[in-house]
PDB file of C-alpha atoms and ligand atoms in Angstrom:
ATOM      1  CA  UNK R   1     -44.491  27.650  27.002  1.00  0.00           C
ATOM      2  CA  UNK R   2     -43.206  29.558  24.142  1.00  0.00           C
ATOM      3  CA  UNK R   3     -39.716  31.144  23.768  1.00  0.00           C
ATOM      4  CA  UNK R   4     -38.848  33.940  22.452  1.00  0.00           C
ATOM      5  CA  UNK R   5     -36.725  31.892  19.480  1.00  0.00           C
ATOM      6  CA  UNK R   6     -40.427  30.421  18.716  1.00  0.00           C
ATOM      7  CA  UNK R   7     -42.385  33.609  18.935  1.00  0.00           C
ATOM      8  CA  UNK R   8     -43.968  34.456  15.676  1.00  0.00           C
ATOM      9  CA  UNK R   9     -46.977  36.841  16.687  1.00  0.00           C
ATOM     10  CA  UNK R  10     -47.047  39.984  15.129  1.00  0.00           C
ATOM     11  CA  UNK R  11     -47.452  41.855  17.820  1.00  0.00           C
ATOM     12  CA  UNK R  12     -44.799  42.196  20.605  1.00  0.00           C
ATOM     13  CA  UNK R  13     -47.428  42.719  23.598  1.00  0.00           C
ATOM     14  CA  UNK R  14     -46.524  38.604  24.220  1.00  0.00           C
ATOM     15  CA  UNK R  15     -42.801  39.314  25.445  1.00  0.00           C
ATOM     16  CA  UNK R  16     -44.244  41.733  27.297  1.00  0.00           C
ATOM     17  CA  UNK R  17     -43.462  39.791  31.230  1.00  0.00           C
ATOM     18  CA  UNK R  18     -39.642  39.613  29.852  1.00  0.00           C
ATOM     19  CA  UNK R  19     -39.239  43.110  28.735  1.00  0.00           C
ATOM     20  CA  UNK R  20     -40.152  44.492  32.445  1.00  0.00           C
ATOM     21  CA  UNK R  21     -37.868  42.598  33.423  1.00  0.00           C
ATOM     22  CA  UNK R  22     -34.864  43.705  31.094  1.00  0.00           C
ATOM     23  CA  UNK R  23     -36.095  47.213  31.732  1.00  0.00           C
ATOM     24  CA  UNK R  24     -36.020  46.815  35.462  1.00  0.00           C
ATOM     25  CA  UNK R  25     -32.048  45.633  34.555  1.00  0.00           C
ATOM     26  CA  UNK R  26     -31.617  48.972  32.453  1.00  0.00           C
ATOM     27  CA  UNK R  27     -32.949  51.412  35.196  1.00  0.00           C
ATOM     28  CA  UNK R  28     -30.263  49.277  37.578  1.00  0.00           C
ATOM     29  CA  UNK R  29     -27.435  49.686  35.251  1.00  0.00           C
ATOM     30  CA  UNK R  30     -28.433  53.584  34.472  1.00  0.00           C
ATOM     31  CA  UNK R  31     -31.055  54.725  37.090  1.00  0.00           C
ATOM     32  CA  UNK R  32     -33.394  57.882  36.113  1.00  0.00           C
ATOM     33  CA  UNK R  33     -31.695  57.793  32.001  1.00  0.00           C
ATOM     34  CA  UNK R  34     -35.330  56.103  30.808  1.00  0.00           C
ATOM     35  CA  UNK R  35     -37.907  58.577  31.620  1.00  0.00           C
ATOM     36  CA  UNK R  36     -41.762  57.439  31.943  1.00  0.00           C
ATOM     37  CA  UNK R  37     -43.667  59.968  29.520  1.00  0.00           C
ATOM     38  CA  UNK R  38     -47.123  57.191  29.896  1.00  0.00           C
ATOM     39  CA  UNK R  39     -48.401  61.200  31.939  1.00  0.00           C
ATOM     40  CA  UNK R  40     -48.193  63.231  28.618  1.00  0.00           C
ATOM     41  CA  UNK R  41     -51.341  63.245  26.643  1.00  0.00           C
ATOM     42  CA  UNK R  42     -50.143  60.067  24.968  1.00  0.00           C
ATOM     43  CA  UNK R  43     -52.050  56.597  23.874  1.00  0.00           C
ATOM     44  CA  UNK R  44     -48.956  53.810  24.133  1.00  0.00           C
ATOM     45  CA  UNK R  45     -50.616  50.020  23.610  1.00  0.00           C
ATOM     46  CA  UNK R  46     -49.500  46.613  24.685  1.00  0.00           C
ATOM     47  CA  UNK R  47     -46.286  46.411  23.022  1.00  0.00           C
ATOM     48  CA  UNK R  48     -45.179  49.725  23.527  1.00  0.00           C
ATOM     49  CA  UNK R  49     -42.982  50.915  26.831  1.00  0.00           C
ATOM     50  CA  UNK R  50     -43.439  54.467  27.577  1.00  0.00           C
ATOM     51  CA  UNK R  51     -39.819  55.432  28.016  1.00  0.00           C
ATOM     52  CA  UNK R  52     -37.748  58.107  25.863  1.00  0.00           C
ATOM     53  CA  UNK R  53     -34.230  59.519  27.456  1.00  0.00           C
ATOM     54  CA  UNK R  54     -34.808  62.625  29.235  1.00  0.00           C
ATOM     55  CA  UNK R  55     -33.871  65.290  26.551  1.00  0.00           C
ATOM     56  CA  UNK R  56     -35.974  63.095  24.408  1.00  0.00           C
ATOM     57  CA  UNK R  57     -39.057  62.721  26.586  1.00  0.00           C
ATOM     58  CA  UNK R  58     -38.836  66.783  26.916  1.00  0.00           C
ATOM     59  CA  UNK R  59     -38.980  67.652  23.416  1.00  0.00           C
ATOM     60  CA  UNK R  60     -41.589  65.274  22.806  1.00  0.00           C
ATOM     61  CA  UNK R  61     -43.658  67.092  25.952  1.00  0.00           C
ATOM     62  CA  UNK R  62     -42.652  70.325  23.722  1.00  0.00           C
ATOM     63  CA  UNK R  63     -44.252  68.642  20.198  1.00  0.00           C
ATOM     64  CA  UNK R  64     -47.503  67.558  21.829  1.00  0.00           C
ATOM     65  CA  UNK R  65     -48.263  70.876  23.969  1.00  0.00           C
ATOM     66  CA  UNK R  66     -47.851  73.129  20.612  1.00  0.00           C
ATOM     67  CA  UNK R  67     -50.478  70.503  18.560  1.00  0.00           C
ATOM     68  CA  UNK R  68     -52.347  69.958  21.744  1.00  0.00           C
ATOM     69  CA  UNK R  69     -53.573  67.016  21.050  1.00  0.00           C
ATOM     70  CA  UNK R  70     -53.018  63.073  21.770  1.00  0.00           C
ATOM     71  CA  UNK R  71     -50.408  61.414  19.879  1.00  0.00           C
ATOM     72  CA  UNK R  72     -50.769  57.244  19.464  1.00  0.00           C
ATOM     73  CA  UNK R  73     -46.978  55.494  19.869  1.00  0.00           C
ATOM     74  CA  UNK R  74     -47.071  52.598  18.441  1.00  0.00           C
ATOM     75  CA  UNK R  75     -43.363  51.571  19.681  1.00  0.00           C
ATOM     76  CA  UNK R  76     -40.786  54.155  22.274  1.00  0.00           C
ATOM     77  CA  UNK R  77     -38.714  52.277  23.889  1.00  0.00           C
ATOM     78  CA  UNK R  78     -37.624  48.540  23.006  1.00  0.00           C
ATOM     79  CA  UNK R  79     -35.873  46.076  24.459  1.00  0.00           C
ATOM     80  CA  UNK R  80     -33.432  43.636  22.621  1.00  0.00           C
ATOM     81  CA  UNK R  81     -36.303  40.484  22.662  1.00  0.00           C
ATOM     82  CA  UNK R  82     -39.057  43.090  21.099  1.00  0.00           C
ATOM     83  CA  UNK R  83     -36.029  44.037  19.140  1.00  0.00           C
ATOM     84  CA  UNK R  84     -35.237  40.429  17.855  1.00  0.00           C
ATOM     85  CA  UNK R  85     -39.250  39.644  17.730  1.00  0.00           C
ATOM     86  CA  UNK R  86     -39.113  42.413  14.814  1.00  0.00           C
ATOM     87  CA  UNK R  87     -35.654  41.521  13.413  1.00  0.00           C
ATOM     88  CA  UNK R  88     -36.825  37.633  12.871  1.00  0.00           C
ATOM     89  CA  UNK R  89     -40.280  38.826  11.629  1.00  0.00           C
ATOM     90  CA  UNK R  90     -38.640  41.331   9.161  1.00  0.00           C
ATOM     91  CA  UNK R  91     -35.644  38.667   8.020  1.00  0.00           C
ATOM     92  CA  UNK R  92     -38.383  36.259   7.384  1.00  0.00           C
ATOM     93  CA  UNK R  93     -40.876  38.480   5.393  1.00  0.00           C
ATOM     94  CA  UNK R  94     -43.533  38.349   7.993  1.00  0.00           C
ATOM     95  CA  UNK R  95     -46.270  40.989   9.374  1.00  0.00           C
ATOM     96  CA  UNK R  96     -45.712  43.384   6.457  1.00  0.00           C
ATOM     97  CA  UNK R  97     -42.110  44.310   8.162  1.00  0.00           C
ATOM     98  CA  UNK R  98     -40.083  46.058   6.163  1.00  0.00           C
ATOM     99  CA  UNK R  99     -37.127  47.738   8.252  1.00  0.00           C
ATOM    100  CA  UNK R 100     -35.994  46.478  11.587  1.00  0.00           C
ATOM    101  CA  UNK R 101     -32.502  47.493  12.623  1.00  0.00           C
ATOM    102  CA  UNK R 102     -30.232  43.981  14.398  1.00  0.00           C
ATOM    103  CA  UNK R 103     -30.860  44.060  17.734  1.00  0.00           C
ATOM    104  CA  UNK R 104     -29.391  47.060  19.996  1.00  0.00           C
ATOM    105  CA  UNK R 105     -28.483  49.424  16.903  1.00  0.00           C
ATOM    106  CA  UNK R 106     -31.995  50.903  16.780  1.00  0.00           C
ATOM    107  CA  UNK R 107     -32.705  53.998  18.330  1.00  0.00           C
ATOM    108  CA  UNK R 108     -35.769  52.149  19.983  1.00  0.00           C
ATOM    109  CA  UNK R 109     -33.074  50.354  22.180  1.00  0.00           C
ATOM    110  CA  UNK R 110     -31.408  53.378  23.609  1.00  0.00           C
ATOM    111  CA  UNK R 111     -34.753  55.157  24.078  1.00  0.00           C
ATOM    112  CA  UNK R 112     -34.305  57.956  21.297  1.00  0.00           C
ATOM    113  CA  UNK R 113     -36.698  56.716  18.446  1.00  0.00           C
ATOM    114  CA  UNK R 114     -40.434  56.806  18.608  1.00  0.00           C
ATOM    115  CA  UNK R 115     -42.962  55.584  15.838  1.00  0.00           C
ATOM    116  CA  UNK R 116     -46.441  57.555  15.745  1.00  0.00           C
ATOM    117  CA  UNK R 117     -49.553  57.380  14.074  1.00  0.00           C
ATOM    118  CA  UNK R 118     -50.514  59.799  11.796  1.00  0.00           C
ATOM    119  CA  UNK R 119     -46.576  60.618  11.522  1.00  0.00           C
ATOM    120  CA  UNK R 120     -47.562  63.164   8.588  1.00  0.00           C
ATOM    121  CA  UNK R 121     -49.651  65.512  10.886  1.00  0.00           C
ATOM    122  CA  UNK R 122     -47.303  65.510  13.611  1.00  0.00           C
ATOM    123  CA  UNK R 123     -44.119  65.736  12.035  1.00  0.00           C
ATOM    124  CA  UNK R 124     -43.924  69.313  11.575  1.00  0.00           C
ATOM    125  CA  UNK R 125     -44.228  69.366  15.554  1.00  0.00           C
ATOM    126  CA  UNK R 126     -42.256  66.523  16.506  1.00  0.00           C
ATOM    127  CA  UNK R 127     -39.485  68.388  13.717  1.00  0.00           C
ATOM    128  CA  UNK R 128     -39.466  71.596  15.332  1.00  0.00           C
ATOM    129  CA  UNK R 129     -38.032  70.234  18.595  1.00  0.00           C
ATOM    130  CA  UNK R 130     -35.472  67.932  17.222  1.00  0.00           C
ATOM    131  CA  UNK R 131     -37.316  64.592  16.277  1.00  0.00           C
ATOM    132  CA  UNK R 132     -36.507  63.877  13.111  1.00  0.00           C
ATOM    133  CA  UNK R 133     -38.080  62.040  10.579  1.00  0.00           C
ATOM    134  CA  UNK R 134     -36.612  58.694   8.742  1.00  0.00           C
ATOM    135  CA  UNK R 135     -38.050  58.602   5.478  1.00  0.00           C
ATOM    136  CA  UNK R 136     -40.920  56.863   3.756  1.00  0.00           C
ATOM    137  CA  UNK R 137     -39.496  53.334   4.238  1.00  0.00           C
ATOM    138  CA  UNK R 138     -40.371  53.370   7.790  1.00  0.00           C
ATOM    139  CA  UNK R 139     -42.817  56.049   7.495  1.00  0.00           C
ATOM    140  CA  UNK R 140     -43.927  56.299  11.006  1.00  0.00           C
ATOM    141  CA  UNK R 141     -40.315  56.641  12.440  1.00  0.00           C
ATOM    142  CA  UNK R 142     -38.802  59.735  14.067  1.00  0.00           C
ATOM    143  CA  UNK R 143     -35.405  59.766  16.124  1.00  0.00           C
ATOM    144  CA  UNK R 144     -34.423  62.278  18.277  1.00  0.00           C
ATOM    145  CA  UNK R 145     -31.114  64.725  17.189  1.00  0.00           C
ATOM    146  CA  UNK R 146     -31.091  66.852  19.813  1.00  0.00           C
ATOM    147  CA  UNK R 147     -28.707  67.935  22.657  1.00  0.00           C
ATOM    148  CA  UNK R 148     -28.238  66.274  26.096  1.00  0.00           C
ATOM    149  CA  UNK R 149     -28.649  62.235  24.840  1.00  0.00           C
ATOM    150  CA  UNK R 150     -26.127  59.302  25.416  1.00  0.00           C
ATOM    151  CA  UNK R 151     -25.020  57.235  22.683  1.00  0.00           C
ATOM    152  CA  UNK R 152     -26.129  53.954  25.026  1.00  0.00           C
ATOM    153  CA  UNK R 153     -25.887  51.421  22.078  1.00  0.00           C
ATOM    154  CA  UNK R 154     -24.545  48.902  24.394  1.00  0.00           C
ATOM    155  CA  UNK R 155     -27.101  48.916  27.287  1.00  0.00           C
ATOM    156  CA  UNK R 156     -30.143  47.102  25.926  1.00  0.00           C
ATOM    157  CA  UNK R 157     -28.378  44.017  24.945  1.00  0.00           C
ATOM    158  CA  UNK R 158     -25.716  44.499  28.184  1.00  0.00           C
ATOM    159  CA  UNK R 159     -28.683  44.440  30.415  1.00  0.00           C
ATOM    160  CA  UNK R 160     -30.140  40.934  28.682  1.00  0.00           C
ATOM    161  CA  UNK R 161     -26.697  39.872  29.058  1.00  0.00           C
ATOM    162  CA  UNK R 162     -26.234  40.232  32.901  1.00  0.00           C
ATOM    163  CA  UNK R 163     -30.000  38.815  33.527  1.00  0.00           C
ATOM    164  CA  UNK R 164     -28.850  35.574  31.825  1.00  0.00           C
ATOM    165  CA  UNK R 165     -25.675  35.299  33.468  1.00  0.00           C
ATOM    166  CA  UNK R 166     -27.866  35.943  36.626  1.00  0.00           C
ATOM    167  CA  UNK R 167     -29.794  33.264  36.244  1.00  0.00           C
ATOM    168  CA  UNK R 168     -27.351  30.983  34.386  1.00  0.00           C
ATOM    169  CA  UNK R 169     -24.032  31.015  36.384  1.00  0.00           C
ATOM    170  CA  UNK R 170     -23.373  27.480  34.659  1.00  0.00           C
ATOM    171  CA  UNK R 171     -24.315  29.039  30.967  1.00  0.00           C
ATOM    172  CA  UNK R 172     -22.189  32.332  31.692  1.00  0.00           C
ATOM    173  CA  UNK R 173     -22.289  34.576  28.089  1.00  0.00           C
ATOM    174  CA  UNK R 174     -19.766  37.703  27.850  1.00  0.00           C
ATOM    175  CA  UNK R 175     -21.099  40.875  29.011  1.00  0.00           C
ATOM    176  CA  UNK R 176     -19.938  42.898  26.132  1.00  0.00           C
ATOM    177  CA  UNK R 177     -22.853  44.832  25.060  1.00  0.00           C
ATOM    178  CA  UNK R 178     -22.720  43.060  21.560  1.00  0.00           C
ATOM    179  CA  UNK R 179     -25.042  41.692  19.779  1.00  0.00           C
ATOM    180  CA  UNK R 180     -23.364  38.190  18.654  1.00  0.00           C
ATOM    181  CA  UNK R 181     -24.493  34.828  17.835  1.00  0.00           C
ATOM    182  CA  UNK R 182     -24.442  33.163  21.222  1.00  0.00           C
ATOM    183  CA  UNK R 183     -26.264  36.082  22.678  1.00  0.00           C
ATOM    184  CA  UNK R 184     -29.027  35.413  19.890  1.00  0.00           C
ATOM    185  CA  UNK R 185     -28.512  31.836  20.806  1.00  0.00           C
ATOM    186  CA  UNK R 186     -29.473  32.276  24.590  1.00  0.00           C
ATOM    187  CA  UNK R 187     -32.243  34.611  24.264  1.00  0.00           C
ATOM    188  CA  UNK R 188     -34.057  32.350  21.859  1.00  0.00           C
ATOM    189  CA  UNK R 189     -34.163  30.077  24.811  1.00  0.00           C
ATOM    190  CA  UNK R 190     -35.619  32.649  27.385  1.00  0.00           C
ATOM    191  CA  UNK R 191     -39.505  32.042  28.058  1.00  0.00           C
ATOM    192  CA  UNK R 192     -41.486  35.154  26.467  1.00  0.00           C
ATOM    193  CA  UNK R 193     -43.270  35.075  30.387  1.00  0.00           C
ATOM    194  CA  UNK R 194     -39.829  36.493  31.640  1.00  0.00           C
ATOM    195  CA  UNK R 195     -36.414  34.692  33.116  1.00  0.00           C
ATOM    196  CA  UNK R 196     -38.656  32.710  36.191  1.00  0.00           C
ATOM    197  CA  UNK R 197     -40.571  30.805  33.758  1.00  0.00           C
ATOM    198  CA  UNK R 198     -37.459  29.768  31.874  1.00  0.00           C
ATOM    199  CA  UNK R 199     -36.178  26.086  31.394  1.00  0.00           C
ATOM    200  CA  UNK R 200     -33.636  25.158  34.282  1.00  0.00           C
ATOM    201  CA  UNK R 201     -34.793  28.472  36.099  1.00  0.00           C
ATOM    202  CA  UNK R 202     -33.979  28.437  39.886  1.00  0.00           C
ATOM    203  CA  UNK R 203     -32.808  32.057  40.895  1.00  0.00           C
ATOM    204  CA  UNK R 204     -34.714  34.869  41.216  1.00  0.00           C
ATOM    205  CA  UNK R 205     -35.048  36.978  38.059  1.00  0.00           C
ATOM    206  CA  UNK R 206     -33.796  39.924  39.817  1.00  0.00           C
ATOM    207  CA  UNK R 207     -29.947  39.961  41.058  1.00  0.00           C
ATOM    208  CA  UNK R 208     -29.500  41.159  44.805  1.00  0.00           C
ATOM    209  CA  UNK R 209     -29.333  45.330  44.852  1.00  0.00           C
ATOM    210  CA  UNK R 210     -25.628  46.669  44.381  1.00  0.00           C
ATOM    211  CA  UNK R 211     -23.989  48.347  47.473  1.00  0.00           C
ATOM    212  CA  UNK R 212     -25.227  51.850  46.219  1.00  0.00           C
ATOM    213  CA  UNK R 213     -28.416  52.117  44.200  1.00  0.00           C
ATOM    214  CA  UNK R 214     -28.054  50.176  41.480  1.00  0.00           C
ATOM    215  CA  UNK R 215     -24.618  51.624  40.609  1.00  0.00           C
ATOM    216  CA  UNK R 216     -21.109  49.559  39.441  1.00  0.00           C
ATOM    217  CA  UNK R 217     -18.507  50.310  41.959  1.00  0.00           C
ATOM    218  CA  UNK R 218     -15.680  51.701  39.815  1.00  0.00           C
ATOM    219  CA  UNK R 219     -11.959  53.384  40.215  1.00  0.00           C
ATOM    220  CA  UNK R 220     -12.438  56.935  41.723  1.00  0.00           C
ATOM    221  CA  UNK R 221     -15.576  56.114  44.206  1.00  0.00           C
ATOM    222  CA  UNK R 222     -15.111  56.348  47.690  1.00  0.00           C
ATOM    223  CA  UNK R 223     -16.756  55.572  51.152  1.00  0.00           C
ATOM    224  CA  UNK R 224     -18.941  52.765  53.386  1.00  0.00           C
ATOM    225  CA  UNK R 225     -19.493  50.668  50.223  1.00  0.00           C
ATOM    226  CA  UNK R 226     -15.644  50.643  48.940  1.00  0.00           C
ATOM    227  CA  UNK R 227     -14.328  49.495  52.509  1.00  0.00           C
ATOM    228  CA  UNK R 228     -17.525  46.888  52.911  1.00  0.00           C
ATOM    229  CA  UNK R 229     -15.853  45.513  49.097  1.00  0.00           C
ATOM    230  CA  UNK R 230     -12.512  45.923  50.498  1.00  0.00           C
ATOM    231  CA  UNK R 231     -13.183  43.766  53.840  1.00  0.00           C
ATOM    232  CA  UNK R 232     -14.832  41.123  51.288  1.00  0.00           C
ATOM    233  CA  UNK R 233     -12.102  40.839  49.139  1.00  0.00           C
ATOM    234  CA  UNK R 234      -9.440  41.002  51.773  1.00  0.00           C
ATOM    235  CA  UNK R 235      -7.882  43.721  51.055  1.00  0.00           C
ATOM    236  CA  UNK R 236      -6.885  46.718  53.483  1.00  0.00           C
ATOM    237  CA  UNK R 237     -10.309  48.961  53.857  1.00  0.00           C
ATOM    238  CA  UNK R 238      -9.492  52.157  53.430  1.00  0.00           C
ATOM    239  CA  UNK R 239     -13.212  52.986  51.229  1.00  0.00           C
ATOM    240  CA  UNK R 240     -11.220  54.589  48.369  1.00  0.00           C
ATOM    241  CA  UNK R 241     -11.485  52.919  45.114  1.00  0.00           C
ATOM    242  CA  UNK R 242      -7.446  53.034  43.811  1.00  0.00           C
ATOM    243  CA  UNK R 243      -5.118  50.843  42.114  1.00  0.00           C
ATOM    244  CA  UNK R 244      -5.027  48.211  44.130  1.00  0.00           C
ATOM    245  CA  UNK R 245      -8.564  47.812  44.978  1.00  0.00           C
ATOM    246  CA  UNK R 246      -8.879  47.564  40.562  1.00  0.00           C
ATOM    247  CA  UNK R 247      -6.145  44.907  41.101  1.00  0.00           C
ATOM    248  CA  UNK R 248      -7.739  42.635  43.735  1.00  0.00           C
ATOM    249  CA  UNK R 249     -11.328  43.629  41.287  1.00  0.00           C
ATOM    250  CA  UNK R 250      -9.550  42.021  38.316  1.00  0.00           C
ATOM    251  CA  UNK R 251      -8.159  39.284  39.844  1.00  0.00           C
ATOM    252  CA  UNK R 252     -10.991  38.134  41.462  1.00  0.00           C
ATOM    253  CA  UNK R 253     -12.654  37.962  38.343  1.00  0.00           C
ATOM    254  CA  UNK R 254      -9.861  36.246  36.491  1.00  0.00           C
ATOM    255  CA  UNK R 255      -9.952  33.450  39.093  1.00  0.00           C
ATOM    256  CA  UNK R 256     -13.976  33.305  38.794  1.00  0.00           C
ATOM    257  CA  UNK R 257     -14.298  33.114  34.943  1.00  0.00           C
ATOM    258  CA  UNK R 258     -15.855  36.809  34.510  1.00  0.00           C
ATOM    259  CA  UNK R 259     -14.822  39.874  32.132  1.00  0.00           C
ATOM    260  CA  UNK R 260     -11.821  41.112  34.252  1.00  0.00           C
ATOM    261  CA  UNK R 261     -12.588  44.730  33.551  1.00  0.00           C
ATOM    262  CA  UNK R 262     -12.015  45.840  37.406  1.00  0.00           C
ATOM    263  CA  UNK R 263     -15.486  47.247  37.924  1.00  0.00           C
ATOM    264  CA  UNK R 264     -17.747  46.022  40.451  1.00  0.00           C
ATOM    265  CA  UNK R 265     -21.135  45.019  38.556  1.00  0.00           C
ATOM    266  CA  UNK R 266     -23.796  43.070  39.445  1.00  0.00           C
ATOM    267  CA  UNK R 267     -22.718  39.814  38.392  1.00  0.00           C
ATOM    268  CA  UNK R 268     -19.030  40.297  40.510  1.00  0.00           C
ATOM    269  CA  UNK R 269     -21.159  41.581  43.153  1.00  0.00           C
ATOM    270  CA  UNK R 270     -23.020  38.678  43.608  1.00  0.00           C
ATOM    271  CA  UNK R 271     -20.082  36.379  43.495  1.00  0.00           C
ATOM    272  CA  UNK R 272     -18.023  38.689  46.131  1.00  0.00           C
ATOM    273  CA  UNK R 273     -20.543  37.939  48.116  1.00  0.00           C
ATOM    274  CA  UNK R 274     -21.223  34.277  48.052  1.00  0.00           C
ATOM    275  CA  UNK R 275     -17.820  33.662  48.738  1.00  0.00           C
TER     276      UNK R 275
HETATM  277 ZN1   ZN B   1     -39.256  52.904  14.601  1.00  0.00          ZN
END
């Protein structure tokens, strides 16, 4: 079984089985900000995950109607272990790398870059909608500058984060969005064939559903999935989300170990109710 820490092939198509999986964690943490654009008249191979952010995915619609013909992505979106694949490979002067940004600062990881084939022809489309290219040292590179787009540096590496967690309660990282040392650490332990065919694996590689679809339960919501929180924690249920609701959040997260930041994630989820 290899790891992602021992993964040297050039291509990324062999991380593949874990990247679905971190995506699936992205669409839980943001659901509907990656939108699928595999419909447009587009060729996207093995290692390549047809998402762009909305805004993004539009423009790039735009760029291939006006040309009208198919473009060939080589790379859209990326998660952090394609992201680290290429890092390692470009920090070690393999398969003719020669710029990979650290894991979760590339545009690829927030779903806002795109690299192209025959980036020459097609940049004076992709330009006139607001995809901009890099520069000749990454010469097939365009990011997207236009309106509408979240600055979601944190979410690529957040969502690897809470999938470890997940699956390690014993090895708990901090959910900080950060790319660090002992998040490198842990994902270089991850099987490239995805979280269930990890060492010491014996949860399922997808965390139970929040309360409401996919969403954190923060200060300011309201309604049947507040009071069913409320009634779990012990508190009065009234179903609105106030102070005191934050204060029994943060100290039941205190007392457990986790990032007492008062909203109701997946990981506190999960723990409010095993208890
Ligand atoms: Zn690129």
């Amino acid at each position: 079984m290899s790891t992602v820490g021992r993964y040297l092939d050039c291509s990324t198509a062999g991380v593949r089985a874990l990247d679905l999986q971190l995506i699936r964690q992205i669409e839980r943490i943001s659901p509907g900000l990656l939108v699928d654009f595999s419909k447009f008249n587009v060729q996207c191979g093995g290692g390549c995950h047809p998402f762009l952010q909305a805004p993004a995915a539009a423009a790039l619609k735009k760029a291939i109607t006006a040309r009208g013909r198919k473009l060939v992505v080589n790379s859209a979106y990326r998660t952090i272990s394609q992201q680290f694949v290429l890092y390692s490979h470009c920090r070690a002067g393999r398969c003719g790398i020669t710029a990979a940004a650290q894991p979760g600062k590339s545009n690829h990881n927030t779903g806002l870059a795109l690299d192209v084939e025959d980036a020459a022809g097609w940049r004076p489309y992709l330009e006139k909608f607001g995809w901009d290219w890099i520069g000749s040292f990454d010469p097939m590179h365009f990011d997207y500058r236009g309106p509408g787009c979240k600055n979601l540096s944190w979410l690529a590496t957040k969502a690897f984060q809470q999938l470890w967690n997940y699956n390690y309660p014993e090895r708990r990282i901090i959910e900080d969005g950060q790319w660090g040392q002992q998040t490198e650490k842990v994902l270089r332990c991850v099987s490239v064939n995805g979280f269930d065919s990890s060492p010491g694996f014996e949860r399922l590689a997808n965390p139970p559903e929040l309360p409401q679809i996919g969403t954190s339960l923060r200060a300011g919501m309201m309604g049947t999935p507040i009071a069913q929180l409320q009634k779990k924690l012990g508190i009065p249920s009234d179903g609105i989300f106030g102070s005191g609701t934050t204060a029994a959040v943060i100290k039941f997260q205190r007392d457990r170990g986790l990032v007492a930041d008062g909203i109701v994630g997946v990981q506190t989820w999960q723990l409010i109710n095993e208890q």
